[in-house]
Amino acid sequence: MKKKNKQVSAQVKKEIAVHAPDSILLAAGAAAIACITFLVFAPALNGTFTNWDDDTYVTANELVKAPTMAWKEIFTTPVALNYHPITMITLRWNYQAEGLHPHAYFTTNLFFHLLNSILVFLFFYFLSGKKLLTGVISGILFGIHPMHVESVAWISERKDVLYVFFFLLSLLAYLRYRENKKMLWLVFCFLLFVLSCLSKAMAVVLPVVLLLIDYFQQRKLTKAHWLEKIPFLATSLVFGVIALRIQSGSANETVQSFSFFQQFLFGCYGCIFYVIKFLFPVKLSAFYPYPIADGSQALPFLYYLSPIILLVAAWLVYRYLRKESFIVFGCLFFIATIVLVLQFISVGNAIMAERYSYLSYAGFCFIAGYGFEKLYQGNHKLRTLITVSIAVIMLCFGYLTHERTRVWSNSETLWSDVISKYPGASTAYKNRGNYYGEKGNSAAAIKDYDVLLSMNTRDPEVFNNLGNIYADQNKLQESLDAYSKAIALKPDYLNAHINRGISYNAMSQPDNALEDFSKAIDLNGQNSSLYAQRGYTYSTMGKSTEAVADFTSAINIQPDLA
């Protein structure tokens, strides 16, 4: 028995000796990637909430701020036209831990980004047949790429770093399943896929990526192999339908006016844009407006040329590089993970967004990492030049990312940067004007709103906010004019009716105020403050009975309303 135990012990020691170097190298690689990425993104930890969706996701979101976890509401309530309950749960955890202190939210975002960079390293290390340089370079490029700043330094983009975390874990579980054929790993792969979909609907493309892994590993697909993908495809379909239904109401009239052909050109141009920005990540912006206002206008020539450029690029890859499976895999990974957001079906008022590159750039990072290792191993005389080249690229990317994180410090720096790149971006002037108004800088806010007025804006929120500034300055007639314009553009604009009613009261015009408050109550009959406002108006008119009735309604809705 002792002899047998000694044999077993010797075998264990032998296995440890074989695998220990790999484990040490993997740990060292992961640590290096995490440290480099953290240093590059460190300024992001000093940021604050911006007025771009952060109120919708956190600061004014009752799902996040509720005293007790409302599980049913979290799993049934879309937020900002997206269904991502797991994302909302993590934001709620941040709120429960530190309230509205932004540091907790940024720290969590960066933490997941560090994990994702390590997972990219591990995924491509194992996918490439344990090529260490391939994994390390892929992980570092993913971690420090300037186009990824938006996904990390914007609190509202928690959904990006979170869904990619589960997505990459799912891919690693699939690789493990491919290695040992144990069904448990495929189950893990599926469960992680579901968690990814519950974090962001863009995860629905995972079944396609699984097929790309089969292609890269030269797996001969049988009927059984196709059958194992059915649960993944069915889940993708379910989450895809949910996302389409939720987002179906997001397209505005301007976007809907574009023709099918124009939308096709937008998609082709966007694809080229993302490729160029991977290689040359300069002139980055939080907002990329459409080049034209509506479908009646002609697009710049480059948009018409973009489908031809894509076809030529695809032909060149097929003609000369199809035998380089790592290039084909990387390109197809990029296409598969970004095609759904290329604006072939236009949604929103931006033609492209840097956050959409977050997962898809992993494909290009793999091409860069695998290609570097191949050149490094095959050209001994050029090793120094190759090493210096990749080091210079990483230093440049790291510097650009470090500086880019500062742009996301607050709403003023964010939107001023957009305006510097796109002086005609009305969204940027509106949001910067809103920020100035909230900070009490009325002169700067009016200046931005005046720019929007010169653009003939038809945004009712702009006029409502302008009315608020005039009201604060006691310019009551100007405030009435602004509120009236907002209501003319949007007759059911609740806040504009309330604000105009308050201005009417201040101008001793209770009859007009009464009309606005009554309209507001028709729009939202469960708001106690509206009944209180109308009750006050009745009291100034000497209508005590009506005033008491409204005050009573307010108290019934909110018993502790002093």
mmCIF file of C-alpha atoms in Angstrom, residues 196-369:
data_model
loop_
_atom_site.group_PDB
_atom_site.id
_atom_site.type_symbol
_atom_site.label_atom_id
_atom_site.label_comp_id
_atom_site.label_asym_id
_atom_site.label_seq_id
_atom_site.Cartn_x
_atom_site.Cartn_y
_atom_site.Cartn_z
ATOM 1 C CA SER A 196 -25.143 37.698 -20.808
ATOM 2 C CA CYS A 197 -28.468 38.210 -22.605
ATOM 3 C CA LEU A 198 -30.023 39.404 -19.345
ATOM 4 C CA SER A 199 -27.237 41.992 -19.141
ATOM 5 C CA LYS A 200 -27.578 43.278 -22.710
ATOM 6 C CA ALA A 201 -29.445 41.958 -25.739
ATOM 7 C CA MET A 202 -26.363 42.245 -27.990
ATOM 8 C CA ALA A 203 -25.288 38.899 -26.510
ATOM 9 C CA VAL A 204 -27.740 37.113 -28.850
ATOM 10 C CA VAL A 205 -24.929 36.678 -31.404
ATOM 11 C CA LEU A 206 -23.100 34.127 -29.214
ATOM 12 C CA PRO A 207 -24.335 31.048 -31.170
ATOM 13 C CA VAL A 208 -22.669 32.467 -34.287
ATOM 14 C CA VAL A 209 -19.401 32.903 -32.380
ATOM 15 C CA LEU A 210 -19.627 29.279 -31.217
ATOM 16 C CA LEU A 211 -19.805 28.225 -34.861
ATOM 17 C CA LEU A 212 -16.780 30.403 -35.605
ATOM 18 C CA ILE A 213 -14.869 28.569 -32.883
ATOM 19 C CA ASP A 214 -15.830 25.273 -34.547
ATOM 20 C CA TYR A 215 -14.538 26.672 -37.843
ATOM 21 C CA PHE A 216 -11.234 27.828 -36.371
ATOM 22 C CA GLN A 217 -10.681 24.497 -34.637
ATOM 23 C CA GLN A 218 -11.574 22.704 -37.880
ATOM 24 C CA ARG A 219 -14.411 20.815 -36.258
ATOM 25 C CA LYS A 220 -16.449 18.757 -38.675
ATOM 26 C CA LEU A 221 -20.047 19.700 -37.961
ATOM 27 C CA THR A 222 -22.396 16.750 -37.708
ATOM 28 C CA LYS A 223 -26.117 16.640 -37.000
ATOM 29 C CA ALA A 224 -25.381 16.191 -33.284
ATOM 30 C CA HIS A 225 -23.198 19.301 -33.297
ATOM 31 C CA TRP A 226 -25.985 21.349 -34.865
ATOM 32 C CA LEU A 227 -28.485 20.009 -32.354
ATOM 33 C CA GLU A 228 -26.375 21.186 -29.419
ATOM 34 C CA LYS A 229 -26.738 24.740 -30.749
ATOM 35 C CA ILE A 230 -30.557 24.664 -30.809
ATOM 36 C CA PRO A 231 -31.051 25.882 -27.191
ATOM 37 C CA PHE A 232 -28.683 28.769 -27.892
ATOM 38 C CA LEU A 233 -30.449 29.736 -31.110
ATOM 39 C CA ALA A 234 -33.873 29.523 -29.446
ATOM 40 C CA THR A 235 -32.689 31.747 -26.602
ATOM 41 C CA SER A 236 -31.251 34.244 -29.082
ATOM 42 C CA LEU A 237 -34.589 34.375 -30.852
ATOM 43 C CA VAL A 238 -36.496 35.028 -27.611
ATOM 44 C CA PHE A 239 -34.215 37.839 -26.450
ATOM 45 C CA GLY A 240 -34.054 39.252 -29.972
ATOM 46 C CA VAL A 241 -37.839 39.514 -30.174
ATOM 47 C CA ILE A 242 -37.952 41.150 -26.726
ATOM 48 C CA ALA A 243 -35.358 43.724 -27.784
ATOM 49 C CA LEU A 244 -37.127 44.519 -31.070
ATOM 50 C CA ARG A 245 -40.460 45.021 -29.347
ATOM 51 C CA ILE A 246 -38.980 47.326 -26.731
ATOM 52 C CA GLN A 247 -36.944 49.379 -29.187
ATOM 53 C CA SER A 248 -39.593 49.575 -31.895
ATOM 54 C CA GLY A 249 -40.738 52.924 -30.552
ATOM 55 C CA SER A 250 -37.283 54.498 -30.357
ATOM 56 C CA ALA A 251 -36.888 55.652 -33.945
ATOM 57 C CA ASN A 252 -37.737 59.327 -34.332
ATOM 58 C CA GLU A 253 -39.287 60.952 -37.361
ATOM 59 C CA THR A 254 -35.931 62.075 -38.727
ATOM 60 C CA VAL A 255 -34.503 58.577 -38.651
ATOM 61 C CA GLN A 256 -37.650 57.073 -40.132
ATOM 62 C CA SER A 257 -37.400 59.463 -43.090
ATOM 63 C CA PHE A 258 -34.224 57.807 -44.367
ATOM 64 C CA SER A 259 -34.676 55.463 -47.291
ATOM 65 C CA PHE A 260 -33.735 51.791 -47.201
ATOM 66 C CA PHE A 261 -30.823 52.512 -49.545
ATOM 67 C CA GLN A 262 -29.533 55.294 -47.293
ATOM 68 C CA GLN A 263 -29.742 53.016 -44.264
ATOM 69 C CA PHE A 264 -27.772 50.405 -46.200
ATOM 70 C CA LEU A 265 -25.082 53.010 -46.906
ATOM 71 C CA PHE A 266 -25.034 54.011 -43.226
ATOM 72 C CA GLY A 267 -24.359 50.400 -42.267
ATOM 73 C CA CYS A 268 -21.555 49.980 -44.795
ATOM 74 C CA TYR A 269 -19.945 53.275 -43.833
ATOM 75 C CA GLY A 270 -20.192 52.388 -40.143
ATOM 76 C CA CYS A 271 -18.424 49.081 -40.721
ATOM 77 C CA ILE A 272 -15.525 50.856 -42.419
ATOM 78 C CA PHE A 273 -15.505 53.493 -39.679
ATOM 79 C CA TYR A 274 -15.021 50.890 -36.931
ATOM 80 C CA VAL A 275 -12.156 49.239 -38.822
ATOM 81 C CA ILE A 276 -10.395 52.582 -39.307
ATOM 82 C CA LYS A 277 -10.921 53.599 -35.688
ATOM 83 C CA PHE A 278 -9.348 50.341 -34.510
ATOM 84 C CA LEU A 279 -6.176 51.213 -36.389
ATOM 85 C CA PHE A 280 -6.291 54.995 -35.888
ATOM 86 C CA PRO A 281 -8.371 55.836 -32.780
ATOM 87 C CA VAL A 282 -8.293 59.618 -33.157
ATOM 88 C CA LYS A 283 -11.006 62.304 -33.264
ATOM 89 C CA LEU A 284 -13.157 60.181 -30.964
ATOM 90 C CA SER A 285 -16.527 61.496 -29.867
ATOM 91 C CA ALA A 286 -19.314 60.475 -27.515
ATOM 92 C CA PHE A 287 -21.775 61.351 -30.263
ATOM 93 C CA TYR A 288 -21.582 60.879 -34.042
ATOM 94 C CA PRO A 289 -24.507 62.676 -35.730
ATOM 95 C CA TYR A 290 -25.975 61.655 -39.051
ATOM 96 C CA PRO A 291 -24.338 63.518 -41.969
ATOM 97 C CA ILE A 292 -27.764 64.648 -43.259
ATOM 98 C CA ALA A 293 -30.986 65.722 -41.579
ATOM 99 C CA ASP A 294 -33.438 63.604 -43.566
ATOM 100 C CA GLY A 295 -33.885 61.340 -46.558
ATOM 101 C CA SER A 296 -34.402 64.190 -49.017
ATOM 102 C CA GLN A 297 -30.730 65.147 -48.856
ATOM 103 C CA ALA A 298 -27.770 63.597 -50.640
ATOM 104 C CA LEU A 299 -25.090 61.820 -48.635
ATOM 105 C CA PRO A 300 -21.368 62.632 -48.904
ATOM 106 C CA PHE A 301 -19.616 60.727 -51.702
ATOM 107 C CA LEU A 302 -17.725 58.422 -49.331
ATOM 108 C CA TYR A 303 -21.005 56.874 -48.174
ATOM 109 C CA TYR A 304 -21.857 55.816 -51.729
ATOM 110 C CA LEU A 305 -18.351 54.421 -52.120
ATOM 111 C CA SER A 306 -18.426 52.421 -48.859
ATOM 112 C CA PRO A 307 -20.199 49.258 -50.196
ATOM 113 C CA ILE A 308 -17.583 48.992 -52.944
ATOM 114 C CA ILE A 309 -14.760 49.354 -50.411
ATOM 115 C CA LEU A 310 -16.267 46.587 -48.292
ATOM 116 C CA LEU A 311 -16.657 44.271 -51.281
ATOM 117 C CA VAL A 312 -13.054 44.845 -52.359
ATOM 118 C CA ALA A 313 -11.800 44.235 -48.816
ATOM 119 C CA ALA A 314 -13.831 41.024 -48.541
ATOM 120 C CA TRP A 315 -12.521 39.818 -51.904
ATOM 121 C CA LEU A 316 -8.907 40.537 -50.912
ATOM 122 C CA VAL A 317 -9.286 38.587 -47.680
ATOM 123 C CA TYR A 318 -10.878 35.667 -49.551
ATOM 124 C CA ARG A 319 -8.400 35.759 -52.423
ATOM 125 C CA TYR A 320 -5.154 36.133 -50.517
ATOM 126 C CA LEU A 321 -5.755 35.478 -46.829
ATOM 127 C CA ARG A 322 -8.393 32.755 -46.598
ATOM 128 C CA LYS A 323 -5.716 30.211 -45.706
ATOM 129 C CA GLU A 324 -4.807 32.337 -42.697
ATOM 130 C CA SER A 325 -7.642 31.086 -40.509
ATOM 131 C CA PHE A 326 -6.812 33.502 -37.680
ATOM 132 C CA ILE A 327 -7.479 36.475 -39.976
ATOM 133 C CA VAL A 328 -10.733 34.997 -41.265
ATOM 134 C CA PHE A 329 -11.823 34.151 -37.714
ATOM 135 C CA GLY A 330 -10.991 37.621 -36.395
ATOM 136 C CA CYS A 331 -12.806 39.398 -39.230
ATOM 137 C CA LEU A 332 -15.886 37.193 -38.922
ATOM 138 C CA PHE A 333 -15.877 37.629 -35.125
ATOM 139 C CA PHE A 334 -15.907 41.389 -35.657
ATOM 140 C CA ILE A 335 -18.727 41.250 -38.218
ATOM 141 C CA ALA A 336 -20.847 38.826 -36.184
ATOM 142 C CA THR A 337 -20.665 40.883 -32.999
ATOM 143 C CA ILE A 338 -21.271 44.305 -34.566
ATOM 144 C CA VAL A 339 -23.652 43.689 -37.466
ATOM 145 C CA LEU A 340 -26.778 44.230 -35.332
ATOM 146 C CA VAL A 341 -25.768 47.819 -34.508
ATOM 147 C CA LEU A 342 -24.482 48.952 -37.909
ATOM 148 C CA GLN A 343 -27.638 51.053 -38.456
ATOM 149 C CA PHE A 344 -28.896 49.028 -41.400
ATOM 150 C CA ILE A 345 -32.119 49.604 -39.465
ATOM 151 C CA SER A 346 -31.659 53.116 -38.093
ATOM 152 C CA VAL A 347 -32.459 53.637 -34.423
ATOM 153 C CA GLY A 348 -31.762 56.828 -32.495
ATOM 154 C CA ASN A 349 -30.060 59.977 -33.752
ATOM 155 C CA ALA A 350 -26.416 58.791 -33.984
ATOM 156 C CA ILE A 351 -24.957 56.952 -36.944
ATOM 157 C CA MET A 352 -22.436 55.022 -34.843
ATOM 158 C CA ALA A 353 -21.162 54.702 -31.281
ATOM 159 C CA GLU A 354 -17.817 53.745 -29.787
ATOM 160 C CA ARG A 355 -19.455 51.449 -27.224
ATOM 161 C CA TYR A 356 -20.567 49.143 -30.030
ATOM 162 C CA SER A 357 -16.934 48.223 -30.633
ATOM 163 C CA TYR A 358 -16.407 46.904 -27.112
ATOM 164 C CA LEU A 359 -16.793 43.179 -27.820
ATOM 165 C CA SER A 360 -16.300 43.231 -31.581
ATOM 166 C CA TYR A 361 -12.762 44.634 -31.378
ATOM 167 C CA ALA A 362 -11.691 41.427 -29.646
ATOM 168 C CA GLY A 363 -11.632 39.878 -33.130
ATOM 169 C CA PHE A 364 -9.118 42.439 -34.379
ATOM 170 C CA CYS A 365 -7.113 42.124 -31.155
ATOM 171 C CA PHE A 366 -6.802 38.403 -31.885
ATOM 172 C CA ILE A 367 -5.566 39.082 -35.420
ATOM 173 C CA ALA A 368 -2.975 41.505 -34.036
ATOM 174 C CA GLY A 369 -1.848 39.141 -31.276
#
